[in-house]
Amino acid sequence: MRSRHSELIILGCITTAIFALMWVFNPNQFLRIGNLQNMAFQLPELGLLSLAMMVTMLTGGINLSIIATANLSGIVTALILTAMINPDAPPPGSGGIIILAICAGLLTAMLIGLLNGILVAVIDVSPILATLGMMILVNGLTIVITKGYVISGLPNAVRFIGNGVVLGIPMGTIIFALCAGIMALILNLTVLGFNIYMVGSNPTASNFAGVNNTAVLIKTYIISGLYAGIAAMIMISRFNSAKAGYGESYLLVTILASVLGGTSAAGGFGKVSGLVMSLIILQIASSGFNLLGVSAFLTIAFWGFIIILVMVVNFISAKVLERKAA
Amino acid sequence: MADLFLSMKSVSKRYTGVQALDRIDFEISKGEIHGLVGENGSGKSTLIKIISGVEQPDEGARIEIEGQAFKHYQSIDSILKGIEVIYQDLSLFPNLTVAENISLSQTIASRSRFISWRRVNDIAERAMARIGIQIPLDEMVNDLSIADQQLVAICRALTSDVKLLILDEPTTALTKKEVEALFTVIKDLQSKEITTLFVSHKLNEVLQIAERVTILRDGKKIGTFPSRDLTDERLTFLMTGEKVEYSPYEIEEPQGVPLLEVRRLSKRGNFKDINFKLFPGEILGITGLLGSGRTELAQALFGMNRAESGDILIQGRKITIRSVQEAMSQGIGYVPENRMVQGLVMQQSVANNIVITILHRLINKLKMIDRNKKKDCINSRIEELSIRTPATDAAVQTLSGGNQQRVVLAKWIGTDPKIFIMDGPTIGIDVAAKSSIHEIIRNLAIQGVGIIVISDEVSEVFHNCNRIMVMHKGRIIAEFNTSRTSEEEIQDYINMAS
Amino acid sequence: MKNLLKHHETYVLLVIIIFSAIITVINPRFLTLENFFDVVKSYSFIGILAVGVTFVLISGGIDISFTAVATVAQYVMAVMIIRYGGNIFTAFLLAAAVGISLGLINATLIYFFNIPTIITTIATLNIYYGILIVISGGKWIYALPGWFRAFADIRLFTLCTDEGIKYGLSIITSIWILVVIIAWVILRYTKLGRGIYAMGGSMNAARRAGFNIFRTQMFVYSFTGLMAGLAGLVQALLVQTVAPNSIVGKELDVIAAVVLGGASLAGGVGTLFGTILGVTLIAIMSNGMTLMRVSSFWYNVFIGLIIILSVAFSAYQRRTKAKRAIAVEVE
């Protein structure tokens, strides 16, 4: 139990340190409202994708197909929208079409999740291989459907999802906060959430205790797919387009964000709050570096350093405690 | 007195807060078969680790092997002196072949950086020839039976110039026949002047194979006795330090509709033509050796191993049980054999393990978990079964074996089972905790639960059940009413069958 | 026969033969030596990476960072030989040295701090790659020395088609072949190699048996680093340009090829023969689609399907085997 909290403490320290550093180096820029808003614009997609990754990691699995899922889901929605609505002259009743298109996109994402779930839970394929295959397959489908072209020209109403601001808060952030809240609710307060942790720790024992592992895993991968789909909606809205291969570099980052937030790579432990915290750190760090004029790639390297630092500190503190006990 | 192979004087070992060994004097003569017994936590494994040099004793210990005294005795010394330990998990490599596993120590010891496969096969063949067995050399160890894997481990020990072979709980996963075969091998090694230290908690086996037995209790040595001077009862007494008084469990002849009835239940390669009835308030014992089909039968009733033919009736109604969920909805609870893997989610909290079976009953109108209900439920279970835990959110793995098993019972008692199947309910639990678990089982039966206790300890079922069935090779071969039989009669029956 | 059916490799080989037959029927050019040498040459880069990945998977770990290692090794090598000159041997030494060093960093983190291998190597991937891009500014390098280009054109032997087009066994392909032979000898005939299998089969047992876990771990990750370094060099030889973003992103594809060949992510299982078959299958798919004039858009769809079917098939086999196992000898 102790080591789980210690990650949050380390993260808290790092956040404060980074904030202080940024403020010292660039006091005029860093804490301006506009800047904070700007930060919040990039967070949602990565955040939703990380939630999609984390929930599968809690069951002791992984979902390498989230980015591919998001792309296919975004492409389906964008195809329906561009086929049925001319963005310059939206036909009456286009609201219904938009909802239909979004539902179709999300359903696609959930369907891929279902397939992952069946492979993992019913056929008993190791999650990393099942979702790796699914990733390549779905990537292939996105290329086949788009033939490599960009699908652009979405109606204004859709663009609001990623770019709109309500009461000074970007719409994407609101969606992310809502989704993170729902995920926290599922994990902490529902039977499904409880079972996700149990299956993640020891599937044999949970099975012997009457938990329907198959159902739990399938639901988990469907949720994972759905969250990737929601991320897709924000993504296509922000770019005003959909295409194969968007956001592929996010994949490994979502694993980093989850682990940094205290999700155990072996499954069974991890909290939404930790993930949100780690996302905020990653985002602040990259925005800060951005303002300092440092390349985005140094940010990526920096993320790598942070995660190794956290793991090393954890390891050493566990060793020290062990020695104290002895 | 024959020459001493090993002599240890005043060996102590203290871990954080625990005196694992307390001034032990221990001797093994050359060429003898020596038994080492003791309950869990008595210090057996610590002693083995010190003999093999994996752990160093505290100040003041004196270790002599073949008359040679050691100052800082370490694992390299034990290897050079020809001491080989076969651990309970065998330490084999499932992904390598039989030949490679057997010759591994030689491969590592050899100076060459390269491997000669001919030499590997030679070594393996010679080792197998020494105890007169034949296992295909290029078979993967993964594909072998546990008994054959054990033989591979013994062969590996034989490849070096072994003088003392230490077997740590070697018979846990073996059938009676396989145990006999193993004993033949050990006797055969004795004729080749190889000393054996046989560590086990199965007293009858120790008495059968060992010439002398050393008993440990709470880190202290109780004594070393010639095994012909010992009986099961006396050994138990010496081991536990208490005489356990059993009062037999008797009930009135049950009448009416049975809780559970099984008719001609069969599954290929598992069990065949099983018929029995279980009435409320009964504790029905099922005993039999490993591989008799007892666990397979229990899991068939619990929906994990569906039978192919035959009927299961609950309160006179024919039902099918296709999954654990269906079994639970029929009011069946199951305590599995392997507590660490099947029984508990060890890393998770005591609280979570207690409510895992009944969480769906603890939700409010919004389908959310009602935290107060959950807390109440957890606290009342902990109190009811007097589970000793530092906190409800402590990981189960931090509890003692007895308390862990109570958590397993707690999660099933919470479901109000009508039928409670317990597979080895007291495996790996010390005597004091054992009797308190038996007490819990009795109280449940008195409240009208029908209980099936599966155990390979005849004395356990004899002293706690009103009826006992003996299983052998997938069939029920005998049934006894406890009040009209004796422990010996049942034991004889089992021995006769195998 | 029964023994053959136990091996994963048999099935992969069967699939390869079936595919080859189909492709040959549609376009006989597939089964020509010219095409063969061509494909083998262009896949030597993936092939060398796959050898490294096989080692890590057998040892029970995983390495994601090898693409970044290859990129860094390639870039450092290119910059150095352009700035200071040298010959093909210095190029090899440079690439190998960088690869081994970065691999050793991975091994150190994994061994001393007990960080899960997948997390460690995802992190180091980002670190190696991020730093390279920052320092290099992401610039492509075109001006490779003439001797570097000339080396790439060497053929160990040359044949000629009827139309007079020359082809043959490229020096690049022979690097791959040499690597495979050395790796095979290590895995099969050295104590170190058997230690890698033992460690992957059971880390605890390996420790108890007296294998030097530290040395084995260090070797595995530095060997993967070395392979990545060589692959980086080979890729530069193949395309004669060094682009920092051309390799990173392919890591999962290489792992997929190795897994297709039968290596298990659980460790302890896998052979170089299997890995070669896995790479071959992917190469044939890609090459065959071109020859059959199937749009390359479909390439990933097919590969994805093959991987899913293959892993599902192995899982299914494992389950039926467990189900068929007899628990009790019923009389």
Short mmCIF file of N, CA, C and O in Angstrom, two decimals, chain A residues 67-68 71-72 75 139 142-143 146 235 243-249:
data_model
loop_
_atom_site.label_atom_id
_atom_site.label_comp_id
_atom_site.label_asym_id
_atom_site.label_seq_id
_atom_site.Cartn_x
_atom_site.Cartn_y
_atom_site.Cartn_z
N ILE A 67 -4.45 3.64 -30.51
CA ILE A 67 -4.28 4.72 -31.49
C ILE A 67 -4.93 4.32 -32.82
O ILE A 67 -5.66 5.10 -33.45
N ALA A 68 -4.70 3.08 -33.22
CA ALA A 68 -5.31 2.60 -34.46
C ALA A 68 -6.82 2.66 -34.33
O ALA A 68 -7.52 3.10 -35.26
N ASN A 71 -8.00 6.18 -34.70
CA ASN A 71 -7.96 6.64 -36.09
C ASN A 71 -9.11 6.08 -36.91
O ASN A 71 -9.77 6.80 -37.65
N LEU A 72 -9.37 4.78 -36.77
CA LEU A 72 -10.46 4.19 -37.55
C LEU A 72 -11.79 4.82 -37.14
O LEU A 72 -12.61 5.18 -38.00
N ILE A 75 -12.08 8.20 -38.57
CA ILE A 75 -12.28 8.15 -40.02
C ILE A 75 -13.73 7.81 -40.35
O ILE A 75 -14.35 8.41 -41.24
N ASN A 139 -4.84 -0.52 -38.36
CA ASN A 139 -4.04 0.44 -39.12
C ASN A 139 -4.20 0.19 -40.61
O ASN A 139 -4.37 1.12 -41.40
N THR A 142 -7.50 1.42 -41.86
CA THR A 142 -7.58 2.88 -42.03
C THR A 142 -6.89 3.28 -43.33
O THR A 142 -7.38 4.17 -44.04
N ILE A 143 -5.81 2.60 -43.65
CA ILE A 143 -5.10 2.95 -44.90
C ILE A 143 -5.95 2.55 -46.11
O ILE A 143 -6.10 3.30 -47.08
N THR A 146 -8.95 5.07 -46.40
CA THR A 146 -8.63 6.44 -46.80
C THR A 146 -7.71 6.48 -48.01
O THR A 146 -7.50 7.54 -48.59
N MET A 235 -9.94 14.53 -31.44
CA MET A 235 -8.83 14.64 -32.38
C MET A 235 -9.30 15.16 -33.74
O MET A 235 -8.74 16.12 -34.27
N LYS A 243 -7.35 11.05 -40.61
CA LYS A 243 -6.47 10.36 -41.55
C LYS A 243 -5.79 9.19 -40.84
O LYS A 243 -5.77 9.13 -39.62
N ALA A 244 -5.27 8.27 -41.62
CA ALA A 244 -4.55 7.15 -41.04
C ALA A 244 -3.24 7.66 -40.45
O ALA A 244 -2.60 8.53 -41.03
N GLY A 245 -2.88 7.15 -39.29
CA GLY A 245 -1.55 7.45 -38.76
C GLY A 245 -1.46 8.69 -37.90
O GLY A 245 -0.37 9.08 -37.50
N TYR A 246 -2.60 9.34 -37.58
CA TYR A 246 -2.55 10.45 -36.64
C TYR A 246 -2.13 9.93 -35.27
O TYR A 246 -2.55 8.86 -34.84
N GLY A 247 -1.33 10.71 -34.57
CA GLY A 247 -1.08 10.47 -33.15
C GLY A 247 -0.39 9.17 -32.82
O GLY A 247 -0.50 8.68 -31.70
N GLU A 248 0.31 8.57 -33.79
CA GLU A 248 0.92 7.28 -33.48
C GLU A 248 1.97 7.37 -32.38
O GLU A 248 2.19 6.42 -31.64
N SER A 249 2.58 8.53 -32.26
CA SER A 249 3.62 8.67 -31.24
C SER A 249 3.03 8.69 -29.83
O SER A 249 3.75 8.59 -28.85
#
